[in-house]
Structures are given as C-alpha cells and as structure tokens.
CSV table of C-alpha atoms in Angstrom, one decimal:
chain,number,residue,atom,x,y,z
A,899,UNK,CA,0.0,0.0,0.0
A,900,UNK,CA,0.8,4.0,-0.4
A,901,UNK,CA,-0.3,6.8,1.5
A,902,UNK,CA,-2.0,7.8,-1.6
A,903,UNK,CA,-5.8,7.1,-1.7
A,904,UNK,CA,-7.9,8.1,-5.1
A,905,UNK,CA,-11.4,9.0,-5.4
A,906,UNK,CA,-14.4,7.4,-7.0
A,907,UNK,CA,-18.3,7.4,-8.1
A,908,UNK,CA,-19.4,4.3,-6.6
A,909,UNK,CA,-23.1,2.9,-8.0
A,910,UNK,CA,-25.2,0.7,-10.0
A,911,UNK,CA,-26.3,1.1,-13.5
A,912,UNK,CA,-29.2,-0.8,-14.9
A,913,UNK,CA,-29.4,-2.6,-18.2
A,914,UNK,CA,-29.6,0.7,-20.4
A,915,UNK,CA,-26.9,1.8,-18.2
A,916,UNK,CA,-28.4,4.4,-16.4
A,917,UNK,CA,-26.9,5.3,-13.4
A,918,UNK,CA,-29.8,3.8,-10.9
A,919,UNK,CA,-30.6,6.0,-7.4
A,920,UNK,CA,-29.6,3.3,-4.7
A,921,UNK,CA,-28.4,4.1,-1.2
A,922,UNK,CA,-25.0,2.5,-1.5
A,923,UNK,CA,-25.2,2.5,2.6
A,924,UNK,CA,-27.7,0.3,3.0
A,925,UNK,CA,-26.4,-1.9,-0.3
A,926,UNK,CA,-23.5,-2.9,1.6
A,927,UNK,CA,-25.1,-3.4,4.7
A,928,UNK,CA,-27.0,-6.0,3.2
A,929,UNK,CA,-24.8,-7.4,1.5
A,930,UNK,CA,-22.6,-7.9,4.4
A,931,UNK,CA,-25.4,-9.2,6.2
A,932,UNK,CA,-25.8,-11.8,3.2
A,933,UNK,CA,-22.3,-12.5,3.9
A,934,UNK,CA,-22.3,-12.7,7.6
A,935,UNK,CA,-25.1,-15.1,7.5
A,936,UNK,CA,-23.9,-17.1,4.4
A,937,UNK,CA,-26.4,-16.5,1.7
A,938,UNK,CA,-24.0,-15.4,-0.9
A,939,UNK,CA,-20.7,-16.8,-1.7
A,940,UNK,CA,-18.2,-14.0,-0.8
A,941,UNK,CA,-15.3,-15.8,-2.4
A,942,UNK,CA,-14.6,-16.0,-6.5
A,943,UNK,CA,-12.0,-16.5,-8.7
A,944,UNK,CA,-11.3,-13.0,-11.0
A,945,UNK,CA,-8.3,-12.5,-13.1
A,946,UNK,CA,-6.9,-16.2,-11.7
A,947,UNK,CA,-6.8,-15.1,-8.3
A,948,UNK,CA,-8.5,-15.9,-5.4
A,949,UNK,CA,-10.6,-12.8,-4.3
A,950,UNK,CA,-12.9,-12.1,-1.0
A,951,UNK,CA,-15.1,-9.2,0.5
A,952,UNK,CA,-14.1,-8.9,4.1
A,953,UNK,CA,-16.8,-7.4,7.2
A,954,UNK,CA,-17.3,-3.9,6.8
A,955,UNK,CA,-15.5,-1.8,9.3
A,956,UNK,CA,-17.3,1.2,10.8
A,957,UNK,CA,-16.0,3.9,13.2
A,958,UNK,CA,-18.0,2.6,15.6
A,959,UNK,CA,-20.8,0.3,16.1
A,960,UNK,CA,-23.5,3.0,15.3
A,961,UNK,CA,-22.0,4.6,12.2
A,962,UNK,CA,-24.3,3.9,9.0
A,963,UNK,CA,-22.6,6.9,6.5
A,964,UNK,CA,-19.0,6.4,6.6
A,965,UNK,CA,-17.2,2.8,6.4
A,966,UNK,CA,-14.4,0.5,5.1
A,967,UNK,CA,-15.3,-2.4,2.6
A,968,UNK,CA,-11.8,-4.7,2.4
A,969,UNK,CA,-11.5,-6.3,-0.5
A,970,UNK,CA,-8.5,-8.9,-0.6
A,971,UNK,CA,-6.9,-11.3,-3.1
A,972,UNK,CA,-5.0,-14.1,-1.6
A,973,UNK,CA,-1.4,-14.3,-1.5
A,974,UNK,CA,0.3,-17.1,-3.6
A,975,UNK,CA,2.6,-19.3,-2.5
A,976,UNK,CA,4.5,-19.9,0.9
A,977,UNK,CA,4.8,-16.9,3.3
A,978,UNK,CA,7.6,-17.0,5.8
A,979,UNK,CA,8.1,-15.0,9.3
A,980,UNK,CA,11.3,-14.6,11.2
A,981,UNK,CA,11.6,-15.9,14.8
A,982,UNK,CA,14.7,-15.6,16.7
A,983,UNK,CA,16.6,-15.6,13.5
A,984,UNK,CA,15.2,-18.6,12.0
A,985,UNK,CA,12.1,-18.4,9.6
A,986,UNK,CA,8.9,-20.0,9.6
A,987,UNK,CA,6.4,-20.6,7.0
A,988,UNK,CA,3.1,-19.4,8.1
A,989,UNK,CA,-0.2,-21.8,7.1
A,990,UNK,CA,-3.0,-19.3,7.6
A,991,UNK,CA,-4.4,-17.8,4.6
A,992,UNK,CA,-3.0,-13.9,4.3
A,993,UNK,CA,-4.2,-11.7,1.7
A,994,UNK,CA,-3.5,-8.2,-0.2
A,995,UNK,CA,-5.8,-5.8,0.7
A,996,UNK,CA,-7.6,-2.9,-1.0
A,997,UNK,CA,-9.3,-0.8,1.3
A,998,UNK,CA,-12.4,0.9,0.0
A,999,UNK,CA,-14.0,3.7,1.8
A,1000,UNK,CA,-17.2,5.2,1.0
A,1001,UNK,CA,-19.3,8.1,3.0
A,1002,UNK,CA,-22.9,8.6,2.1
A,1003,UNK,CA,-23.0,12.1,2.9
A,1004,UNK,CA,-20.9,13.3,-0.4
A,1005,UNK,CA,-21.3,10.0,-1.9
A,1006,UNK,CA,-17.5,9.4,-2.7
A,1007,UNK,CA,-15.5,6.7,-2.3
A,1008,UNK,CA,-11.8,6.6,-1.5
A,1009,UNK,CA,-9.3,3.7,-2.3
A,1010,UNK,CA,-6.0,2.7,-0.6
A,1011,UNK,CA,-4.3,-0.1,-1.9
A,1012,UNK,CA,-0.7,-1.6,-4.2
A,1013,UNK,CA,0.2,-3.1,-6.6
A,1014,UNK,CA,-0.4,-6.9,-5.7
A,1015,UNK,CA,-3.9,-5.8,-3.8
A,1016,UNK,CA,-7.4,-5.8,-6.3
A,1017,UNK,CA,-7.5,-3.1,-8.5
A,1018,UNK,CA,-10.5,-1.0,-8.9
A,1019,UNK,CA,-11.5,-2.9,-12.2
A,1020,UNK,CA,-10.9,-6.6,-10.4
A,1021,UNK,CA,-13.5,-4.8,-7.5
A,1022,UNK,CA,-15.7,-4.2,-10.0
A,1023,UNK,CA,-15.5,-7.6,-11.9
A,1024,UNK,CA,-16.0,-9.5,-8.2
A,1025,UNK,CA,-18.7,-7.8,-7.1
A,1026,UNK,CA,-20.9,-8.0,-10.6
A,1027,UNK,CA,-20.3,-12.0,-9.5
A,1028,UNK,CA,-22.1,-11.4,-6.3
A,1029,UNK,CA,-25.2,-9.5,-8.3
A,1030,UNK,CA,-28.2,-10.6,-10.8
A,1031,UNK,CA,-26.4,-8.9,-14.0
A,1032,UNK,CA,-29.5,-9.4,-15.9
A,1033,UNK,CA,-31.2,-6.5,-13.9
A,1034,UNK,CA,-27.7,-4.4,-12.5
A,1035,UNK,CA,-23.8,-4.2,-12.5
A,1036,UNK,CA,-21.9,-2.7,-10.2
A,1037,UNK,CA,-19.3,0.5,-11.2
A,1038,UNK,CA,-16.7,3.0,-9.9
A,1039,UNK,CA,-15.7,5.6,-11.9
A,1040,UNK,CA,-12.4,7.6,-11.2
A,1041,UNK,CA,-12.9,11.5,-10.3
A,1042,UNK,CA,-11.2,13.4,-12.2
A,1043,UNK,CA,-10.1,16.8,-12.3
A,1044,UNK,CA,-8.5,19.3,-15.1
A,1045,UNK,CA,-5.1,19.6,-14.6
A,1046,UNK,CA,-4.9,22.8,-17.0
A,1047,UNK,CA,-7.8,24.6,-15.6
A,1048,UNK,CA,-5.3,24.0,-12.4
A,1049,UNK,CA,-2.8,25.5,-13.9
A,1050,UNK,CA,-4.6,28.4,-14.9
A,1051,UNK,CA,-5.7,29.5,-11.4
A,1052,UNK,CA,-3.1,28.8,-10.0
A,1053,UNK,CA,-1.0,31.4,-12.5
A,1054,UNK,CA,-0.3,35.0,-11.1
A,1055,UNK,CA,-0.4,36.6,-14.7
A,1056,UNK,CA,-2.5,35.5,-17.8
A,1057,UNK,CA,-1.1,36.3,-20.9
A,1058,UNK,CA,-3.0,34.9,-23.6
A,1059,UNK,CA,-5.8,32.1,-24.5
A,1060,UNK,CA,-6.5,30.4,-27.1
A,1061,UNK,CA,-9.8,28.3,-28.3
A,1062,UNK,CA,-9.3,26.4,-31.6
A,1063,UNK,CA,-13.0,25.0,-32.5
A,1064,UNK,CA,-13.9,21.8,-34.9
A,1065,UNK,CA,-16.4,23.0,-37.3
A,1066,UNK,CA,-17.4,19.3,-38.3
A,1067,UNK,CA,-20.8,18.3,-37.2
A,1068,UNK,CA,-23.2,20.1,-35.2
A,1069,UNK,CA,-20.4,22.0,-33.3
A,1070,UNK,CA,-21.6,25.3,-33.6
A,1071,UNK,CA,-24.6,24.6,-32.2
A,1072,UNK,CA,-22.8,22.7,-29.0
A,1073,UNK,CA,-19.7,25.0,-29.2
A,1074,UNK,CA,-21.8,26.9,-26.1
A,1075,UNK,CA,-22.9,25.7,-22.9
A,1076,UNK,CA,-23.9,29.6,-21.7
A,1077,UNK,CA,-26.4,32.3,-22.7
A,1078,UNK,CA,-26.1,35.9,-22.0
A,1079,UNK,CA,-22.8,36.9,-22.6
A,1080,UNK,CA,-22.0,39.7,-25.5
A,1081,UNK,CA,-18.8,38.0,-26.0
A,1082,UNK,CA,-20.5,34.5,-26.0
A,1083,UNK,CA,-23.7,35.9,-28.8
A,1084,UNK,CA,-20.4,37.2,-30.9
A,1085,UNK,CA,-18.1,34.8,-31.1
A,1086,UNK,CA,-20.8,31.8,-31.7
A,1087,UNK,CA,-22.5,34.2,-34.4
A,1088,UNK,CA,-18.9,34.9,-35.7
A,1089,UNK,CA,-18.1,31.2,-35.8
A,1090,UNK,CA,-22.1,30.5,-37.5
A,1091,UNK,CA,-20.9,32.9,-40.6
A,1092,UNK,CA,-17.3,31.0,-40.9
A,1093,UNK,CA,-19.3,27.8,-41.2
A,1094,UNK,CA,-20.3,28.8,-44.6
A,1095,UNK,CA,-16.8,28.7,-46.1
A,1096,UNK,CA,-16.2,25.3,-45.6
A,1097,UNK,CA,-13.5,25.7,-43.0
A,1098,UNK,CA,-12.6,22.7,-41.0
A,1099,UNK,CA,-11.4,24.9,-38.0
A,1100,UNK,CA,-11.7,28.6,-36.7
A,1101,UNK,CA,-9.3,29.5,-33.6
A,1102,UNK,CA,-10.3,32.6,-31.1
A,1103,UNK,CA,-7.2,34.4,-28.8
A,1104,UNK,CA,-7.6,36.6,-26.6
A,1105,UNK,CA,-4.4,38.5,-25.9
A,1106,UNK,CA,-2.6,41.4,-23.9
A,1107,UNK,CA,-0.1,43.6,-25.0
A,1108,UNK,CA,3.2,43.3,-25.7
A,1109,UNK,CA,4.3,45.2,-22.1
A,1110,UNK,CA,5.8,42.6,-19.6
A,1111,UNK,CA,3.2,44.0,-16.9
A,1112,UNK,CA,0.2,43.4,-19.3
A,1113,UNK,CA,-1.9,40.9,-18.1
A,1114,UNK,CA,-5.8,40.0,-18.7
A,1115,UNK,CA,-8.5,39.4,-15.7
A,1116,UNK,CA,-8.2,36.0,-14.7
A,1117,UNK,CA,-11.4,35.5,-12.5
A,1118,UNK,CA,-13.2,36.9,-16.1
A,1119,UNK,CA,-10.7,33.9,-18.0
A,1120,UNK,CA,-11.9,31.2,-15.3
A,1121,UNK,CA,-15.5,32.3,-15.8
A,1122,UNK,CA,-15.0,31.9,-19.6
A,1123,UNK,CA,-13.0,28.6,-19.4
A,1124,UNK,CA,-15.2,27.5,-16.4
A,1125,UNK,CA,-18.5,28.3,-19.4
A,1126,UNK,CA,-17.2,27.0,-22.4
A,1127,UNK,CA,-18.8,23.3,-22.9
A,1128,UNK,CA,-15.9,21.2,-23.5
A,1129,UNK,CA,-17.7,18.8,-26.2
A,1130,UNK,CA,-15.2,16.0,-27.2
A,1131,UNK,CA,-16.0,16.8,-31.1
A,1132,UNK,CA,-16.3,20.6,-30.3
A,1133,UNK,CA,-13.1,22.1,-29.3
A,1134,UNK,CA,-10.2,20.8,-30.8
A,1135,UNK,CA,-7.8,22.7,-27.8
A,1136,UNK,CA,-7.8,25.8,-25.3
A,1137,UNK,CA,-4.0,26.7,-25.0
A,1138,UNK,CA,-3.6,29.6,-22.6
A,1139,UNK,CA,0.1,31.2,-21.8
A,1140,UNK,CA,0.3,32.6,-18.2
A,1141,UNK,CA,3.5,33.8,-16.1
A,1142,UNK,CA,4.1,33.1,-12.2
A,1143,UNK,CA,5.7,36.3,-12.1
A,1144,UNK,CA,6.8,39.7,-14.1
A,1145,UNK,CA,10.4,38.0,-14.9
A,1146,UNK,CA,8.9,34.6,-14.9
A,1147,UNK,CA,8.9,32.6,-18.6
A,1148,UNK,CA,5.4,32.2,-20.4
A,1149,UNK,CA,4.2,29.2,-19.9
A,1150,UNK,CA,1.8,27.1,-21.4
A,1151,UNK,CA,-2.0,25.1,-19.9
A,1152,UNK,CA,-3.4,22.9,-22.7
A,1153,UNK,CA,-6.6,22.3,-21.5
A,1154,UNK,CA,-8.3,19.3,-23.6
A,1155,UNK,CA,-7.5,16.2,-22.6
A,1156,UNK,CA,-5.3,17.5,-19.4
A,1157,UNK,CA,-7.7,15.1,-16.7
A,1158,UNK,CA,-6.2,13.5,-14.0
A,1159,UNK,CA,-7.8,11.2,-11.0
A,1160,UNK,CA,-8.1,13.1,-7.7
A,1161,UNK,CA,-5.9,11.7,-5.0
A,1162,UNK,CA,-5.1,12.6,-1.7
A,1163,UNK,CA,-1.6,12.0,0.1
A,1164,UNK,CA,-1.5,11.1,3.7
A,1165,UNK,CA,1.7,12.4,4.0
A,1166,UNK,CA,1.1,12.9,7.8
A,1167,UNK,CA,0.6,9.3,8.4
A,1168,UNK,CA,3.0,7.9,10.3
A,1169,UNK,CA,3.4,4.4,8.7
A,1170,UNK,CA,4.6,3.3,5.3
A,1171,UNK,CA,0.8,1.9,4.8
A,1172,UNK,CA,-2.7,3.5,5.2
A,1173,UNK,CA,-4.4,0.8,7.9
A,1174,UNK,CA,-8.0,1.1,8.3
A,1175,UNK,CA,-8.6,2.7,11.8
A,1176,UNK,CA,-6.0,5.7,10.4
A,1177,UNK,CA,-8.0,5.8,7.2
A,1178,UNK,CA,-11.5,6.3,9.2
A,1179,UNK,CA,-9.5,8.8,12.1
A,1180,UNK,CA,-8.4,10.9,9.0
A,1181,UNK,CA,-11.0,10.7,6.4
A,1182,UNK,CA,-12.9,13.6,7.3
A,1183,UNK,CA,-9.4,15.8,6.4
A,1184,UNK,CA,-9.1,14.5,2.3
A,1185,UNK,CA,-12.6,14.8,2.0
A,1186,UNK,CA,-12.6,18.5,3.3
A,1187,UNK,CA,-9.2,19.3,1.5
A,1188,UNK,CA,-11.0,17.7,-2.3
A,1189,UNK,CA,-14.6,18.5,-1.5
A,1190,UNK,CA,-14.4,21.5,-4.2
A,1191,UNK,CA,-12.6,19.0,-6.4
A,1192,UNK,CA,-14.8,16.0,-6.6
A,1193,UNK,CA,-18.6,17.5,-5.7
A,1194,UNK,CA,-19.1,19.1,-9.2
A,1195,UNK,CA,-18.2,15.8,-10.6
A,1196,UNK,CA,-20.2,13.3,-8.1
A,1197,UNK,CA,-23.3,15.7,-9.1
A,1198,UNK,CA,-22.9,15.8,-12.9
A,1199,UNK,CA,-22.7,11.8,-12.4
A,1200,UNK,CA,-26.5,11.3,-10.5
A,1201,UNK,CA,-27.7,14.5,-12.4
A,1202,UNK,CA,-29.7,11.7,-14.3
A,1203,UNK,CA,-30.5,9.0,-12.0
A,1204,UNK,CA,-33.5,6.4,-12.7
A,1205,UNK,CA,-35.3,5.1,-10.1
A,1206,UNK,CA,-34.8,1.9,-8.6
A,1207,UNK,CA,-37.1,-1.0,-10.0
A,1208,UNK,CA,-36.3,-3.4,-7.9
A,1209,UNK,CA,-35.6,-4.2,-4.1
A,1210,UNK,CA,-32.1,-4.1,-3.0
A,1211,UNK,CA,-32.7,-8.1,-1.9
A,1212,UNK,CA,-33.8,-8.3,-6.1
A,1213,UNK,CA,-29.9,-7.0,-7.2
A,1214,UNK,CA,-28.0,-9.2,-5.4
A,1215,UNK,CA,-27.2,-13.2,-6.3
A,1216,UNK,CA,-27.9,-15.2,-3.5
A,1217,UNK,CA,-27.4,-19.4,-3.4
C-alpha cells in the first residue's frame, strides 16, 4: 500500500446503463449481512486469483454513513516469518488488501491499496459476480479533475488564450454551454458565418499587450473557461500562456485532454501503509481538503438518475 488514496463514483447502473438512485449504505449493509449469514458466496476467482469481500469496518458500532469495505486477493505461495533468527512458513491464509471507503453524505469513495492488492476494475468484476447482472452491475468511476484549468488558477499573470474549434458536425450549435454573454452571442455568431466557407477549424485568442506588466483578468478567464462546454467533437484545444511572475517565462496550460484522477496523500501518516482505523481517524481531512474537487463531478454523475425498479434483496445473487 501507499499513503495515496484516489477518489471514485461508486453505483449501479441498470441494463440501459443508467446510473440507478440506490443508497450505497444500506447496499452494503446487506450485502454484508448476506455474507455474515452465508447467503451469498463471498469468495470467487477473478483474473486467476482468489478474491474475497471482508466485514465492513465502521468507526463505531453505530455509524451507517461512513465505512471500510476490504476487499482482498489471496497471496500465492508460501509466506515466511522470522523468529529468533530462523524463519517459519506461516499456514494461515494472508491476503493483499484494497481498502475501500465510502461516505454517504458526499457519496464518494476513497481507495487505498498496491500493486499486488485488487485493482479498482478486479473490484468491479468481483462484485458484478455477487449481483443478478441481468437487472444491475456494479461500477466506480475515477474523479477526475482538469489539470490545466489547475494551472490556470493557479498562474499569477494571464497572458493569452487560445480556443481552436472543430467546425465538423453540429459544433456550432454545441460549441456553447452559456447564454447571455455579449462575447459568447459574438463569437458563436462569428463562428455560424465561418461555417459557410467550408473551414474545417476557426481558432479565437484573446491577448494582452506586448508590455511585460500586461496581463488579462483572470477571475473573467476562469468564468469563460469554467463556461465553455468542453464537447469532445467541439473544441479541438484551449491553449492559454500565463507567467508566475513579471520576470517569470510564459508558460503554457493545454486544456483538452489534461484530466487527472483526484488523489489525496496522507503524508502525515506515520506508517509506510494507510491501515484502516488511520484511514477512518483521517477521512474527514481529504474529504474537506478535495470537497471542491470531486462534488461538481459526483453531481454531474447522479444528475440523471433512474429510479430503482427493484428491491435491494432483487440486485444481489444469492445461493
């Protein structure tokens, strides 16, 4: 394990793959129930490996919203353990663990784990095994975050940007995700006219000056940036050239394609490994310190939810 965890949209999607409204809380309680009482088998083979969902572990005995589901793939071959210089093999079964944590309140999940624990796509493969997959499957979806956008507001001076559109298609008429704005009417009336001689691509820049001190608004460039819809077929690339000082060298944001997963580091944990309890202790801190990060993303996902049609009993595969 790291001290790195990453975040994820944790759900269910029916058979048209809409994301279905379940309370992933009470999901897992009952499946861990299921477990507890042996009404599901909790143990499968995925990707040749051995793989099993552990008990959940909760904060405390009454907490319902925020909890650890250990996932674990067992180890191969013999294990050994030094005592008093000699080494011993050990017989019980150990496993590589991927912690998943999930809180209901913002509806993320966080994942600690290595490189011989599940992955997040094993996770996913496992538990579709443990659910009727003619009427659900089970997904998580990495948050992401724009890495240029980042860059951008995190720059002291903004120099220059730069939107090159794709004129294929309908992009005109999804080039704009905002009404309103003088500069918005112009530029996608501008951009309507070009469309008539048969250009494949028109490109927009705004620029300063050439003084050193020039510099645009940048809370007016992250509104812009922040409004433009970002259609994969729309905007070929927004390039933008900001300084981190007067004497500092341009430097250059691309903004398509610049997404990232969101992560948090634990630097301030005191072991080489995230364990559970620590995880739980210090959960509320990366959720605080990426809440502005990941709750744009987590909306835009159950935006569209579909009900549920079925029970939570009628999802999962029991013997």
């Amino acid at each position: 394990m790291s001290k790195v965890v990453k975040f994820y949209f944790m759900g269910i999607i029916n058979r048209d793959l809409g994301i279905v409204d379940v309370n992933m809380s009470a999901f897992f309680e009952r499946l861990d129930r299921a477990r507890i009482n042996g009404e599901i088998n909790n143990q499968h083979i995925v990707s040749g490996k051995t793989m099993k969902i552990f008990q959940i572990i909760r904060p405390n005995l009454n907490a319902q919203k925020s909890f650890i589901i250990p996932f674990g793939t067992l180890k191969r071959g013999a294990t050994y353990q030094e005592d008093n210089g000699r080494v011993e093999e050990l017989t019980s079964r150990l496993y590589d663990i991927t912690f998943v944590y999930y809180n209901q309140d913002d509806n993320v999940a966080m994942v600690s784990g290595s490189k011989a624990s599940p992955s997040v796509k094993v996770i996913c493969e496992f538990m579709n095994l443990m659910l009727r997959q003619d009427r659900c499957n089970f997904i998580m979806t990495p948050v992401t975050y724009d890495t240029g956008l980042e860059m951008v507001r995190n720059a002291r001076i903004v120099r220059s940007v730069s939107i090159t559109v794709n004129m294929n298609s309908s992009a005109i008429d999804r080039f704009y995700g905002f009404q309103g704005s003088g500069l918005f009417e112009s530029l996608k009336s501008f951009t309507q006219e070009s469309a008539s001689t048969d250009a494949q691509k028109i490109t927009f820049e705004l620029m300063t000056g050439r003084s050193k001190y020039a510099r645009m608004n940048k809370q007016q460039v992250m509104v812009l940036l922040n409004n433009l819809n970002l259609d994969v077929d729309t905007i070929e690339e927004i390039v933008v050239h900001y300084k981190q000082g007067i004497d500092e060298k341009i430097q250059t944001a691309k903004l398509r394609d610049s997404y990232l997963n969101l992560t948090y580091d634990f630097s301030n944990c005191p072991d080489n490994n995230l364990s559970s309890s620590f995880i739980l202790d210090n959960a509320d801190v990366a959720l605080s310190a990426r809440r502005l990060s990941f709750a744009s993303f987590i909306r835009s996902k159950t935006a569209d939810q579909v009900p549920l049609d079925f029970e939570i009993d009628d999802l999962i595969r029991f013997r």
